[in-house]
Amino acid sequence: MVDKSLELFDCGHRACGGCGPALLARLILKGAGEDTIIVASTGCMEVFSTPYPETAWKVPWIHSLFENAAAVASGVEASLKHNNRTEKVICICGDGATFDIGMLCISGAFERGHDITYICYDNEAYMNTGIQRSGATPYDASTTTSPAGRLSMGNSRPKKDLPQILNAHGASYVATASVAYPMDVMKKVEKAVNTPGACYLQVHAPCSTGWGFDGSKTIEIGKQAIECGLWVNYEMENGELTKAKKVRRVPVEGYLKAQKRFRHLFKPQPVTEEIAKIQAIADANAVKYGIDIQLNE
Amino acid sequence: MLQIMEGSHAVAEAAKLCRPEVVSAYPITPQTHIVERLADFVADGELDAEYICVESELSALSVCLGSSATGSRVYSATSSQGLMLMAEVVFNVAGMRQPIVMSIANRALGAPLSIWNDQQDSISLRDAGWFHLYGEDVQEMTDQHFIAYKAAEQHDVLLPGFVCFDGFILSHTYEPVDIPTQEEIDAFLPPYVPYNKLDAKAPLSMGMYATPDYYMEFRYETDAALQRAGDAISAAGKEFGEMFGRDYSTHTESYRMDDADVAFVALGSICGTVKDAIDEMRADGIKAGLVKIRTLRPFPAEEIAKALAGVPTVAVLEKNISLGSAMKGAVGPEVKDAVTGTGIDVYSYIVGLGGRDIRKKDIRGIAALAEKGKGNMFYGLRTEVL
Ligand SMILES: Cc1ncc(C[n+]2csc(CCOP(=O)(O)OP(=O)(O)O)c2C)c(N)n1
Ligand code: SF4
């Protein structure tokens, strides 16, 4: 067991108030402990935590490019292995780096089965460059490259199912989590770093600036996503779904209404058919992962 | 002892003797035989390395970067399109000061697709912060790998290096080559001692971003280190000469330059043909000579100026084209700059692109054009298809 009282991600970094990814960085290191090497991709977290000559990281940390963290981590792991070193290797990358530009390197690293843990902090868009859509952006979210407009309801595609893709690579542990449930995040990080081979964690990390909510509401928003079924916390081990957090689901409206990125669905008046489509995504999640608490439970 | 060996296999032997802990590369013609041979070495237990089969060159060099940053000596090799796919990492590795050595089996860039030789690939990345060595024959390109590691890993250098050699012409040619023994190379090239590395016992952050307050200084330091790499290459080349009898203490090599009226400047395998052409021209009373460039980065301007002093006309043979530039070749302007103010005329001639043969009579033809003051042009075009 690692000492969870250690603070290995220091204060004084430059994230926005209430930044979900910043909170996640701290939780990851609490779950992983001191004997850890972090590989970062270009993005918000890299920028807010390491403006030369300052760093918030109290463990070894390396950033190379936007798209190659999984390959750099493969190299770190190969060198450690060759020298019988015991550090754990963790990639911490945004959803743009993960779902889009980094897919090639990630697929290679997972297929090769390096002993790394790849954690995507999923704030559902490219935040560092000003809130552009990614393959992780949810259906109908307005971003600067998928803006709502007279002819547009925002992002026209549903979120890519990346955990399933990495599961199909034969990863022995694939899980999702949310910064709204910190103990669960730490537990899953600890499990992933102690599972041999390439493991994937995708953590919902609400972004106050990009999603448009007050920085004091990060945890609340995270919880709402889970309570409505648009985000599901689950674990897949050796290809099988082994656990999914059950909820008494509430309609998606509350979650959507709380964020500016979905404002166009309600103003000037509610666009009921679009809201229904989003509700259908949540309903499908509920069936797929079996998260609905039944009356007799 | 001399052995007859394919160029690629000699390079693989050299890489093996340098004891890399991690090898990562992706196959591409004409580099492939090198990495296949290294895979054999690992499979047979002759090389104790992690051999990482990646899905692309982007990952190949990224893997090397990660291993190097963790403290390992690493090796990679590529060509052409592969090098271009790596390009972003190439710049990054130099900025992060990782002493990676990578072989480049020089090959043309598409479009049109061409697997054949020219030097467009490495020359296009001459500003990336790596030092560039070019070999003329199998022996030279083999030896340059030992020198490259030694120079790269000096703590006042800590920069990566390309060892470049012409694809097929050198990579696939069998030549007699002297491969040093492991004991000899161990004596020449001690184990890599990183200046710093990723280590949980001594945490540090690598590859941070720099604001306008700091960025320029990073670039200054990298350039200064690359200039120092020149001295480190010379010193390593001299030491190599003392141990093995083949001296590489200079960045250029002059051939029949005394009293030359026209001098060629060239890189790589073409120098052999040029030397033969010079011998023939001299026999016919044409006083020609050659300055072969072995180190293109850092550019040995002083050495070149010295070698060319007193020669009225210089013809730079370019297996590359800087499309849209005035002289057409990339090397010519640097040679011209090196001799600026001396009154020496310098011209570029684009030759041998995409594997086009360069014959002795072409070399003679170029000398004649240069002496007439005609240059900065393609030589040997098939005008009937234009
Ligand atoms: C090859 C390349 N293309 C584009 C960029 C510009 N860029 C930097 S960060 C970024 C977006 C990062 O998005 P994500 O991974 O989701 O992280 P976030 O900023 O949201 O934390 C982009 C597009 C880049 N650095 N490199
Ligand atoms: S834009 Fe979002 S992810 Fe980036 S620092 Fe601000 S809150 Fe965090």
XYZ file of C-alpha atoms and ligand atoms in Angstrom:
717
model
C 0.000 0.000 0.000
C 1.312 3.432 -0.843
C 1.231 6.287 1.652
C -1.755 8.334 0.510
C -0.896 11.235 2.762
C 2.013 12.197 0.525
C 1.443 15.293 -1.612
C 3.517 14.624 -4.738
C 1.747 17.140 -6.958
C 2.559 20.469 -5.419
C 0.429 23.559 -5.019
C 1.295 26.781 -6.806
C 0.634 25.503 -10.324
C -1.330 27.633 -12.741
C -4.543 25.733 -13.454
C -7.865 27.562 -13.430
C -9.775 27.488 -10.156
C -11.669 24.220 -9.825
C -9.686 22.493 -12.563
C -10.663 18.807 -12.652
C -7.401 17.667 -14.267
C -5.308 19.422 -11.577
C -7.255 17.612 -8.888
C -6.721 14.378 -10.786
C -2.937 14.852 -10.976
C -2.839 14.986 -7.202
C -5.022 11.882 -6.854
C -2.989 9.899 -9.373
C 0.204 10.453 -7.432
C -1.510 9.596 -4.161
C -2.609 6.320 -5.733
C 0.719 5.573 -7.406
C 3.206 6.767 -4.813
C 6.746 8.067 -5.005
C 8.254 5.279 -7.054
C 6.683 6.626 -10.226
C 7.777 8.240 -13.500
C 5.223 10.415 -15.267
C 5.097 10.885 -19.026
C 2.970 13.836 -20.120
C 1.539 15.018 -23.409
C 1.261 18.616 -24.533
C -1.896 20.178 -23.147
C -3.368 22.033 -20.226
C -1.810 19.895 -17.525
C 1.666 20.130 -18.985
C 1.343 23.870 -19.351
C -0.144 24.664 -15.968
C 2.290 22.439 -14.079
C 5.701 23.040 -15.687
C 6.455 26.583 -16.804
C 10.279 26.539 -16.844
C 11.955 26.888 -14.332
C 9.073 25.852 -12.053
C 7.498 22.442 -11.703
C 4.648 21.089 -9.602
C 5.866 17.495 -9.925
C 7.739 15.892 -7.054
C 8.254 12.678 -9.006
C 10.295 12.372 -12.232
C 8.301 13.835 -15.094
C 8.924 14.039 -18.825
C 7.095 15.733 -21.663
C 8.098 15.342 -25.288
C 5.244 16.065 -27.706
C 1.466 16.134 -28.052
C 1.111 12.706 -29.629
C 3.948 10.456 -28.496
C 3.601 9.955 -24.722
C 2.761 6.259 -25.045
C 5.901 5.682 -27.139
C 8.112 7.728 -24.820
C 6.677 5.733 -21.910
C 7.467 2.518 -23.809
C 11.072 3.665 -24.010
C 11.178 4.624 -20.345
C 9.798 1.211 -19.435
C 12.287 -0.591 -21.707
C 15.183 1.214 -20.069
C 13.890 0.473 -16.560
C 13.401 -3.168 -17.436
C 16.866 -3.468 -18.883
C 18.343 -2.103 -15.679
C 16.064 -4.020 -13.285
C 14.578 -0.807 -11.957
C 11.230 -0.815 -10.191
C 9.627 2.554 -10.918
C 6.080 2.519 -12.274
C 5.508 4.333 -15.556
C 2.337 6.402 -15.950
C 1.225 8.468 -18.922
C -1.094 11.328 -18.015
C -2.570 12.768 -21.189
C -5.552 14.809 -22.281
C -8.364 13.399 -24.366
C -7.043 15.095 -27.500
C -3.655 13.477 -27.005
C -5.382 10.175 -26.321
C -8.478 9.856 -28.514
C -7.074 11.665 -31.545
C -3.457 12.450 -32.275
C -1.859 9.862 -29.996
C -3.842 6.822 -31.183
C -0.991 5.449 -33.284
C 1.536 5.466 -30.456
C -1.036 4.212 -27.919
C -2.123 1.332 -30.116
C 1.517 0.360 -30.631
C 2.346 0.516 -26.934
C -0.722 -1.523 -25.928
C -0.168 -4.110 -28.627
C 3.434 -4.500 -27.465
C 2.189 -4.875 -23.908
C 4.601 -2.540 -22.143
C 4.190 -2.421 -18.393
C 2.730 1.075 -18.311
C -0.437 2.712 -17.036
C -1.966 5.159 -19.466
C -4.324 7.647 -17.826
C -6.448 9.944 -19.942
C -7.710 12.992 -18.088
C -10.885 13.421 -20.032
C -12.049 17.015 -20.047
C -13.800 16.300 -23.325
C -12.055 18.806 -25.609
C -8.717 20.437 -26.475
C -8.672 22.972 -23.671
C -5.107 24.205 -23.942
C -5.666 25.574 -27.416
C -9.037 27.123 -26.593
C -11.775 24.480 -26.281
C -11.811 22.697 -29.648
C -13.644 19.409 -30.087
C -11.914 16.042 -29.807
C -13.045 12.481 -30.347
C -14.043 12.565 -26.667
C -16.341 15.564 -26.931
C -19.913 14.518 -26.147
C -22.783 14.768 -28.584
C -24.127 18.312 -29.000
C -21.464 20.018 -26.883
C -20.607 23.411 -28.288
C -16.872 23.959 -28.697
C -14.925 26.496 -30.708
C -14.652 24.071 -33.637
C -18.087 22.538 -33.181
C -19.982 25.684 -32.299
C -23.721 25.720 -31.920
C -25.233 27.929 -34.590
C -28.253 28.424 -36.765
C -27.449 25.189 -38.602
C -25.581 23.423 -35.820
C -26.451 21.829 -32.500
C -22.785 21.615 -31.574
C -20.637 18.507 -31.833
C -22.353 16.174 -34.274
C -20.754 12.900 -33.195
C -20.998 10.814 -30.031
C -17.973 10.146 -27.861
C -15.588 7.505 -29.174
C -15.519 4.341 -27.051
C -11.801 4.311 -26.404
C -11.829 1.963 -23.385
C -13.418 -0.669 -25.593
C -10.764 -0.106 -28.279
C -7.956 -0.599 -25.768
C -9.791 -3.550 -24.282
C -9.699 -5.043 -27.763
C -5.894 -4.651 -27.659
C -5.871 -7.238 -24.889
C -5.216 -4.834 -22.017
C -5.578 -6.724 -18.755
C -7.077 -3.759 -16.914
C -9.213 -1.001 -18.408
C -11.268 1.265 -16.175
C -13.071 4.568 -16.032
C -13.300 6.869 -13.054
C -14.254 10.395 -12.139
C -12.523 13.053 -10.063
C -15.871 13.358 -8.281
C -15.022 10.049 -6.582
C -11.450 10.522 -5.335
C -11.133 7.306 -3.335
C -12.212 5.325 -6.376
C -9.635 7.130 -8.548
C -6.812 6.359 -6.140
C -7.870 2.735 -5.813
C -7.990 2.272 -9.573
C -4.632 3.965 -10.106
C -3.071 1.722 -7.512
C -4.633 -1.324 -9.119
C -3.529 -0.301 -12.610
C 0.105 0.354 -11.696
C 0.253 -2.990 -9.935
C -1.277 -4.901 -12.844
C 1.414 -6.140 -15.253
C 1.176 -5.001 -18.866
C -0.419 -1.933 -20.409
C -3.448 -0.668 -18.468
C -5.826 2.138 -19.360
C -7.708 4.504 -17.076
C -10.025 7.164 -18.416
C -10.987 9.709 -15.821
C -13.769 12.230 -16.207
C -12.213 15.540 -15.265
C -14.638 18.457 -15.495
C -13.103 21.662 -16.828
C -14.742 24.781 -15.440
C -13.419 27.014 -18.218
C -14.166 24.746 -21.157
C -17.531 23.450 -20.019
C -18.708 26.736 -18.558
C -19.474 26.283 -14.866
C -18.297 27.890 -11.680
C -14.998 26.488 -10.371
C -16.619 25.580 -7.062
C -18.916 23.076 -8.809
C -16.362 20.622 -10.267
C -17.246 17.726 -8.013
C -20.961 18.412 -8.286
C -20.806 18.389 -12.102
C -18.770 15.204 -12.056
C -21.362 13.523 -9.837
C -24.239 14.730 -12.009
C -22.625 13.133 -15.076
C -22.610 9.797 -13.286
C -26.073 10.166 -11.793
C -27.616 10.741 -15.215
C -25.704 7.924 -16.892
C -23.737 10.031 -19.381
C -20.568 8.931 -17.580
C -20.207 5.425 -16.220
C -17.507 4.314 -13.805
C -16.603 0.730 -14.594
C -13.775 -1.773 -14.682
C -12.854 -4.333 -17.298
C -10.452 -7.088 -16.340
C -8.990 -9.432 -18.924
C -11.581 -8.299 -21.407
C -14.660 -8.710 -19.194
C -16.748 -6.021 -17.550
C -16.299 -6.807 -13.865
C -17.780 -3.797 -12.127
C -19.906 -0.750 -12.903
C -21.098 1.860 -10.469
C -24.842 1.594 -10.056
C -27.023 4.666 -9.739
C -30.620 5.749 -9.352
C -30.595 7.590 -12.613
C -31.973 11.069 -13.035
C -32.796 12.710 -16.405
C -29.899 14.264 -18.310
C -31.368 17.800 -18.303
C -29.939 18.780 -14.922
C -26.398 17.904 -15.972
C -26.720 19.607 -19.334
C -28.340 22.755 -17.948
C -25.512 23.271 -15.478
C -22.971 23.878 -18.286
C -22.607 26.604 -20.866
C -21.463 24.137 -23.541
C -25.044 22.784 -23.663
C -26.807 26.107 -23.212
C -28.028 26.171 -26.820
C -30.160 23.102 -26.044
C -32.286 25.165 -23.671
C -32.190 28.716 -24.980
C -34.180 30.452 -26.300
C -36.357 27.345 -25.780
C -35.592 23.680 -25.059
C -34.729 21.631 -28.158
C -36.580 18.577 -26.985
C -35.621 16.206 -29.802
C -31.888 16.866 -29.210
C -32.222 16.461 -25.457
C -34.043 13.199 -26.151
C -31.102 11.995 -28.251
C -28.730 12.695 -25.377
C -31.120 10.940 -22.994
C -30.991 7.973 -25.363
C -27.181 7.891 -25.059
C -27.519 7.745 -21.273
C -30.196 5.054 -21.545
C -27.994 2.988 -23.827
C -25.100 3.318 -21.351
C -27.391 2.134 -18.572
C -28.276 -0.991 -20.510
C -24.757 -1.647 -21.738
C -23.178 -1.407 -18.287
C -26.194 -2.466 -16.213
C -26.010 0.541 -13.929
C -29.661 1.086 -13.073
C -30.492 0.224 -9.475
C -33.600 -1.944 -9.694
C -36.540 -1.444 -7.364
C -35.852 -4.665 -5.477
C -32.174 -3.802 -4.878
C 41.186 -8.012 -40.064
C 39.384 -7.078 -43.245
C 36.126 -8.872 -43.972
C 33.908 -8.547 -47.014
C 30.602 -7.303 -45.696
C 27.443 -5.572 -46.855
C 27.373 -1.949 -45.739
C 24.181 -2.406 -43.727
C 25.635 -5.359 -41.893
C 28.800 -3.439 -41.090
C 26.640 -0.678 -39.607
C 24.708 -3.259 -37.589
C 28.009 -4.656 -36.302
C 29.077 -1.148 -35.322
C 25.801 -0.490 -33.544
C 26.122 -3.787 -31.685
C 29.671 -3.037 -30.601
C 28.461 0.238 -29.082
C 26.294 -1.806 -26.687
C 22.990 0.046 -26.923
C 20.578 -0.965 -24.172
C 17.529 -0.179 -26.296
C 17.134 -0.442 -30.060
C 13.984 0.800 -31.732
C 13.458 1.277 -35.433
C 10.934 0.711 -38.171
C 11.768 -0.939 -41.477
C 12.205 1.191 -44.566
C 14.240 0.575 -47.692
C 17.258 0.922 -47.824
C 17.765 0.875 -44.041
C 16.014 -2.444 -43.449
C 18.998 -4.789 -43.473
C 20.496 -2.924 -40.531
C 17.554 -3.432 -38.212
C 16.968 -6.996 -39.371
C 20.544 -7.838 -38.517
C 20.232 -6.193 -35.107
C 17.079 -8.232 -34.457
C 19.136 -11.356 -35.229
C 21.823 -10.257 -32.790
C 19.256 -9.840 -30.032
C 17.486 -13.089 -30.907
C 20.774 -14.976 -30.812
C 21.930 -13.427 -27.568
C 24.812 -11.589 -29.205
C 23.438 -8.201 -28.168
C 21.899 -7.664 -24.743
C 19.358 -4.996 -25.669
C 15.631 -4.371 -25.553
C 14.588 -4.508 -29.209
C 11.330 -2.584 -29.471
C 9.359 -3.333 -32.639
C 7.241 -0.246 -33.063
C 4.316 0.568 -35.318
C 5.931 3.633 -36.915
C 9.019 5.804 -37.027
C 7.206 8.350 -34.904
C 7.245 5.805 -32.115
C 10.731 4.496 -32.938
C 12.448 7.736 -32.117
C 10.011 8.501 -29.286
C 10.887 5.171 -27.670
C 14.570 6.038 -28.046
C 13.920 9.415 -26.455
C 12.188 7.813 -23.467
C 14.965 5.262 -22.959
C 17.687 7.843 -23.379
C 16.004 10.122 -20.854
C 15.906 7.169 -18.448
C 19.668 6.799 -18.787
C 20.195 4.209 -21.513
C 22.351 4.340 -24.615
C 19.988 3.816 -27.552
C 20.174 3.238 -31.280
C 17.889 3.776 -34.229
C 18.131 3.866 -38.000
C 15.888 5.166 -40.720
C 15.612 6.691 -44.191
C 13.625 9.166 -46.188
C 9.876 9.021 -45.429
C 10.646 7.453 -42.089
C 12.843 10.350 -41.109
C 10.133 12.782 -42.163
C 7.549 10.964 -40.044
C 9.989 11.363 -37.139
C 10.700 14.994 -37.854
C 8.876 16.438 -34.887
C 10.693 14.063 -32.546
C 14.018 14.802 -34.254
C 13.840 18.447 -33.216
C 12.541 17.476 -29.795
C 15.400 15.070 -29.059
C 17.976 17.766 -29.729
C 16.145 20.328 -27.608
C 15.973 17.773 -24.811
C 19.704 17.134 -25.236
C 19.552 13.361 -25.579
C 22.712 11.868 -27.153
C 20.944 9.458 -29.490
C 22.804 8.127 -32.518
C 20.753 7.296 -35.592
C 21.936 5.898 -38.901
C 20.436 7.423 -42.006
C 20.583 5.344 -45.175
C 20.053 8.347 -47.418
C 17.109 8.132 -49.785
C 15.052 10.542 -51.865
C 11.745 11.966 -50.636
C 8.399 11.604 -52.412
C 6.564 12.648 -54.405
C 7.204 10.976 -56.714
C 7.947 7.939 -54.591
C 11.549 6.858 -54.954
C 13.410 4.269 -52.940
C 16.717 5.320 -54.473
C 19.479 7.449 -53.150
C 19.938 11.132 -52.703
C 20.545 13.128 -49.538
C 17.360 15.148 -49.382
C 16.151 13.393 -46.222
C 18.960 14.207 -43.806
C 19.804 17.533 -45.403
C 16.209 18.673 -44.953
C 16.727 18.257 -41.209
C 20.059 20.009 -41.009
C 18.675 22.701 -38.703
C 17.273 20.279 -36.131
C 20.229 20.405 -33.730
C 21.757 17.005 -34.495
C 25.315 16.731 -35.719
C 25.590 15.224 -39.189
C 28.338 12.874 -40.309
C 28.556 11.607 -43.900
C 30.545 8.535 -44.894
C 32.207 7.954 -48.236
C 32.620 4.202 -48.028
C 31.609 1.310 -45.825
C 34.676 1.593 -43.631
C 34.204 5.282 -42.989
C 30.475 5.054 -42.226
C 31.092 2.132 -39.896
C 33.789 3.976 -37.978
C 31.654 7.096 -37.745
C 29.192 5.294 -35.474
C 31.813 4.826 -32.767
C 32.895 8.423 -33.099
C 29.290 9.626 -33.042
C 28.464 7.966 -29.725
C 31.672 9.159 -28.179
C 31.123 12.770 -29.250
C 27.385 12.818 -28.490
C 27.798 11.606 -24.930
C 30.388 14.159 -23.848
C 28.791 16.186 -21.083
C 29.651 19.455 -22.773
C 27.853 18.204 -25.924
C 24.873 15.970 -25.056
C 23.395 16.201 -28.494
C 22.163 13.565 -30.915
C 23.881 12.716 -34.192
C 23.040 11.334 -37.617
C 25.484 9.017 -39.315
C 24.513 9.332 -42.971
C 25.485 7.131 -45.887
C 24.081 6.761 -49.350
C 21.279 4.237 -49.599
C 21.989 1.186 -51.782
C 25.281 2.672 -53.034
C 26.767 2.091 -49.596
C 24.096 0.292 -47.600
C 23.838 -2.579 -50.062
C 27.380 -2.753 -51.366
C 29.843 -5.384 -50.231
C 33.218 -3.950 -49.383
C 36.206 -5.048 -47.358
C 35.828 -3.553 -43.906
C 37.734 -3.775 -40.665
C 35.338 -4.342 -37.778
C 36.995 -3.656 -34.429
C 36.686 -6.192 -31.633
C 34.375 -5.702 -28.659
C 37.377 -5.231 -26.366
C 38.734 -2.501 -28.634
C 35.429 -0.648 -28.761
C 34.931 -1.035 -25.012
C 38.306 0.652 -24.588
C 37.357 3.449 -26.992
C 33.748 3.958 -25.910
C 33.135 3.669 -22.162
C 29.616 2.989 -20.831
C 27.218 5.913 -21.131
C 27.115 8.106 -18.045
C 24.038 10.320 -18.284
C 24.313 13.877 -17.039
C 20.837 13.461 -15.581
C 18.013 10.994 -16.000
C 14.505 10.106 -14.914
C 14.979 8.525 -11.521
C 12.507 8.310 -8.638
C 15.370 8.745 -6.194
C 16.252 12.139 -7.672
C 13.115 13.549 -9.298
C 13.377 16.199 -11.979
C 11.157 17.518 -14.754
C 12.280 17.178 -18.374
C 10.810 18.804 -21.443
C 9.066 21.671 -19.706
C 7.792 24.551 -21.765
C 9.646 27.845 -21.888
C 8.149 31.300 -22.061
C 9.691 34.076 -24.178
C 11.773 34.881 -21.084
C 13.743 31.643 -21.463
C 13.241 30.070 -24.891
C 16.006 31.953 -26.709
C 18.587 30.899 -24.134
C 17.706 27.240 -24.677
C 18.321 27.693 -28.387
C 21.567 29.534 -27.694
C 22.777 26.711 -25.454
C 21.860 24.071 -28.023
C 23.733 25.914 -30.748
C 26.751 26.387 -28.499
C 26.711 22.673 -27.682
C 26.508 21.820 -31.371
C 29.550 23.989 -32.020
C 31.348 22.119 -29.232
C 30.235 18.856 -30.857
C 32.589 19.776 -33.692
C 35.541 19.678 -31.322
C 34.282 16.504 -29.701
C 33.968 14.812 -33.106
C 37.541 15.863 -33.956
C 38.884 14.672 -30.634
C 37.060 11.353 -30.897
C 38.189 11.029 -34.525
C 41.786 11.617 -33.510
C 41.645 9.123 -30.675
C 40.037 6.629 -33.026
C 42.886 7.193 -35.461
C 45.450 6.548 -32.770
C 43.756 3.301 -31.766
C 42.738 1.960 -35.146
C 44.990 3.704 -37.653
C 42.138 5.468 -39.444
C 42.210 9.145 -38.566
C 39.024 11.229 -38.506
C 40.331 14.260 -36.697
C 39.246 16.616 -39.471
C 35.749 17.434 -40.688
C 36.854 17.540 -44.288
C 39.297 15.636 -46.402
C 41.187 17.240 -49.274
C 42.100 15.299 -52.387
C 44.702 16.724 -54.811
C 43.899 20.241 -53.750
C 47.434 21.676 -54.107
C 47.451 24.014 -57.098
C 43.850 23.108 -58.047
C 42.112 25.467 -60.489
C 38.720 23.945 -59.873
C 37.636 22.304 -56.657
C 34.664 20.052 -56.072
C 32.912 19.984 -52.737
C 30.824 16.908 -52.040
C 29.446 14.571 -49.384
C 29.259 10.796 -49.289
C 29.832 8.065 -51.832
C 30.028 10.406 -54.824
C 33.490 11.395 -53.577
C 34.918 8.103 -54.841
C 33.753 8.827 -58.378
C 34.977 12.405 -58.085
C 38.439 11.249 -57.046
C 38.659 8.953 -60.075
C 37.469 11.745 -62.343
C 40.045 14.097 -60.833
C 42.822 11.605 -61.554
C 41.729 11.418 -65.185
C 41.346 15.176 -65.490
C 44.765 15.743 -63.990
C 46.212 13.277 -66.495
C 44.674 15.473 -69.188
C 46.132 18.621 -67.659
C 42.995 19.859 -65.905
C 43.974 20.774 -62.372
C 40.996 19.644 -60.302
C 40.691 18.728 -56.632
C 38.100 17.701 -54.053
C 37.130 18.840 -50.600
C 35.027 16.095 -49.092
C 32.779 17.166 -46.234
C 32.485 14.580 -43.493
C 30.794 16.778 -40.888
C 27.962 18.866 -42.309
C 26.723 19.978 -38.869
C 28.328 21.791 -37.194
C 29.366 23.285 -40.509
C 33.184 23.330 -40.682
C 33.346 26.746 -42.357
C 36.902 27.588 -41.299
C 38.294 24.258 -42.388
C 36.547 24.572 -45.742
C 37.794 28.127 -46.255
C 41.314 26.964 -45.552
C 41.028 24.016 -47.895
C 39.644 26.178 -50.702
C 42.035 29.109 -50.242
C 43.504 30.175 -53.558
C 41.202 28.057 -55.732
C 39.412 30.311 -58.229
C 36.351 28.119 -58.876
C 34.358 25.774 -56.693
C 31.670 23.332 -57.819
C 29.460 21.975 -55.048
C 27.864 18.664 -55.972
C 24.467 18.490 -54.361
C 22.367 15.349 -53.944
C 19.609 17.535 -52.624
C 17.601 20.507 -53.755
C 16.509 23.445 -51.669
C 13.474 24.002 -53.847
C 12.992 27.625 -54.774
C 16.367 28.813 -53.494
C 18.735 30.886 -55.609
C 21.638 28.420 -55.721
C 19.287 25.413 -55.755
C 21.512 23.278 -53.521
C 21.511 23.532 -49.737
C 25.257 23.105 -49.237
C 26.447 25.611 -51.859
C 25.332 28.744 -49.994
C 27.167 27.610 -46.877
C 30.361 26.966 -48.829
C 29.955 30.314 -50.527
C 29.499 31.965 -47.160
C 32.624 30.244 -45.831
C 34.758 31.835 -48.565
C 32.955 35.149 -48.744
C 35.211 38.076 -49.553
C 37.909 35.903 -51.113
C 36.684 36.284 -54.697
C 36.242 32.538 -55.076
C 33.319 31.638 -57.349
C 31.059 28.982 -55.852
C 28.352 27.177 -57.824
C 25.923 24.414 -56.935
C 25.094 21.537 -59.270
C 22.091 19.348 -58.553
C 23.047 15.780 -59.384
C 22.034 12.233 -58.677
C 18.535 12.916 -57.363
C 16.374 9.852 -56.837
C 19.252 7.504 -57.620
C 20.311 8.948 -60.984
C 23.824 7.722 -61.808
C 26.663 10.186 -61.646
C 29.452 9.237 -64.014
C 33.026 10.452 -64.278
C 32.150 12.261 -67.487
C 29.443 14.169 -65.596
C 32.038 15.353 -63.113
C 34.215 16.543 -66.007
C 31.233 18.259 -67.587
C 30.506 20.098 -64.371
C 34.127 21.251 -64.063
C 33.919 22.685 -67.572
C 30.687 24.540 -66.768
C 32.119 25.913 -63.520
C 35.185 27.240 -65.268
C 32.867 29.014 -67.721
C 31.002 30.568 -64.797
C 27.820 28.549 -65.372
C 26.226 26.951 -62.348
C 23.447 26.831 -59.778
C 21.615 24.382 -61.986
C 20.587 20.787 -62.504
C 23.129 18.662 -64.293
C 22.225 15.658 -66.402
C 18.540 16.317 -67.033
C 16.794 14.257 -69.698
C 15.616 17.256 -71.646
C 13.556 15.087 -73.998
C 11.021 14.376 -71.237
C 10.744 17.911 -69.902
C 1.443 18.031 -33.481
C 0.716 19.067 -32.718
N -0.467 19.528 -33.179
C -1.120 20.476 -32.495
C -0.622 20.980 -31.333
C -1.369 22.057 -30.615
N -1.950 21.586 -29.355
C -1.296 21.678 -28.185
S -2.160 21.107 -26.885
C -3.479 20.780 -27.885
C -4.743 20.257 -27.324
C -4.590 19.419 -26.121
O -5.795 18.804 -25.885
P -5.964 17.643 -24.843
O -5.026 16.559 -25.122
O -7.393 17.277 -24.798
O -5.497 18.305 -23.463
P -6.112 19.556 -22.687
O -5.508 20.775 -23.243
O -7.584 19.523 -22.852
O -5.706 19.357 -21.288
C -3.205 21.091 -29.218
C -4.173 20.941 -30.313
C 0.624 20.473 -30.889
N 1.209 20.903 -29.774
N 1.241 19.532 -31.580
S -8.951 25.135 -19.145
Fe -9.881 23.455 -18.023
S -8.369 21.806 -17.991
Fe -7.323 23.697 -18.563
S -6.523 24.483 -16.639
Fe -8.512 25.450 -16.964
S -9.976 24.147 -15.920
Fe -8.079 22.980 -16.128
